[in-house]
């Protein structure tokens, strides 16, 4: 019964996708490297934010060979502002493996690349190689739990695995289109929270949640844990025409990236305060509530690395957590 429902759903969503899919820069390619770049960028980042980065990144690193040959600093600079920098490091490592051995052609091989999980491997294999490898992310899980009015806990990884298996049984020959159609329906029609647009959905006659008028009850999620709040004092220290930056530790949040000097709690007296400003940055599990100080430094403290504003702009990747204070780097 459930398999029949999915079998009926497949041609409906494929037809809909053929007509209504969005034009996106990564659509229409079967180049696995390009698909890898887009999928890694799209992890935890919105489509609109990714578009320009994707085009610029591929202009700079059009194949895995150029990316493999670049330094980590260059790769992080090209990624600057996109966040979750571990993705950039993993992509760089993956490019080195691909440049040496070629792009893997099966699910296990793709899954073994750094930074590639089940979902990303499924998406690459479906889109690049038309293999029947389902890719179940939050969007896809949402449309499927609604299709079946499935009230089980959507945070349970086993549910994704189960839907993955069920999808595999009905995967059509147009694997790439099917994979993207599922993502697209979740992204532009079966929206989260209170806004699924059931009237224009190709599944409205089939969808159990819609037939029960209970679209927004699914997926069922446990309440999120509250984010930890960290209060930070952030300093833009000027000495002559140079600014202080430092490199974060290799482990943990924003590891190995450059940063503006920042302190929790009591902070040193660096010199004359010229301006102050409040800003907030939200990470997955943490919020930084920052007070920024523009300071004319009394001395060129050796604890920091000093660089001109142009050098910082061109060479050193400052994470977007510090975006609010970049306007002081003039
Ligand atoms: S009918 Fe509504 S709830 Fe069901 S899949 Fe379509 S948009 Fe989502």
JSON list of C-alpha atoms and ligand atoms in Angstrom, two decimals, residues 143 146-147 185 189-190 196-198 201 203-204 207 209-210 215, ligand 1:
[
{"chain": "A", "resi": 143, "resn": "UNK", "atom": "CA", "xyz": [7.43, 15.93, 2.36]},
{"chain": "A", "resi": 146, "resn": "UNK", "atom": "CA", "xyz": [3.50, 14.57, 5.35]},
{"chain": "A", "resi": 147, "resn": "UNK", "atom": "CA", "xyz": [2.69, 12.28, 2.44]},
{"chain": "A", "resi": 185, "resn": "UNK", "atom": "CA", "xyz": [9.09, 20.24, -3.69]},
{"chain": "A", "resi": 189, "resn": "UNK", "atom": "CA", "xyz": [5.95, 24.11, -2.15]},
{"chain": "A", "resi": 190, "resn": "UNK", "atom": "CA", "xyz": [5.85, 21.91, 0.94]},
{"chain": "A", "resi": 196, "resn": "UNK", "atom": "CA", "xyz": [2.79, 24.37, 2.82]},
{"chain": "A", "resi": 197, "resn": "UNK", "atom": "CA", "xyz": [1.23, 25.43, -0.50]},
{"chain": "A", "resi": 198, "resn": "UNK", "atom": "CA", "xyz": [-0.94, 22.36, -0.92]},
{"chain": "A", "resi": 201, "resn": "UNK", "atom": "CA", "xyz": [1.22, 20.57, -4.91]},
{"chain": "A", "resi": 203, "resn": "UNK", "atom": "CA", "xyz": [0.67, 15.29, -4.37]},
{"chain": "A", "resi": 204, "resn": "UNK", "atom": "CA", "xyz": [-2.42, 17.01, -2.97]},
{"chain": "A", "resi": 207, "resn": "UNK", "atom": "CA", "xyz": [-1.02, 13.36, 0.71]},
{"chain": "A", "resi": 209, "resn": "UNK", "atom": "CA", "xyz": [-1.52, 15.05, 5.99]},
{"chain": "A", "resi": 210, "resn": "UNK", "atom": "CA", "xyz": [-3.35, 17.27, 3.49]},
{"chain": "A", "resi": 215, "resn": "UNK", "atom": "CA", "xyz": [-0.14, 19.42, 7.13]},
{"chain": "B", "resi": 1, "resn": "LIG", "atom": "S1", "xyz": [-0.13, 18.30, -0.18]},
{"chain": "B", "resi": 1, "resn": "LIG", "atom": "FE1", "xyz": [0.67, 19.91, 1.15]},
{"chain": "B", "resi": 1, "resn": "LIG", "atom": "S2", "xyz": [1.51, 18.88, 2.92]},
{"chain": "B", "resi": 1, "resn": "LIG", "atom": "FE2", "xyz": [1.20, 17.34, 1.33]},
{"chain": "B", "resi": 1, "resn": "LIG", "atom": "S3", "xyz": [3.16, 17.19, 0.29]},
{"chain": "B", "resi": 1, "resn": "LIG", "atom": "FE3", "xyz": [1.95, 18.68, -0.83]},
{"chain": "B", "resi": 1, "resn": "LIG", "atom": "S4", "xyz": [2.45, 20.69, 0.04]},
{"chain": "B", "resi": 1, "resn": "LIG", "atom": "FE4", "xyz": [3.17, 19.11, 1.46]}
]
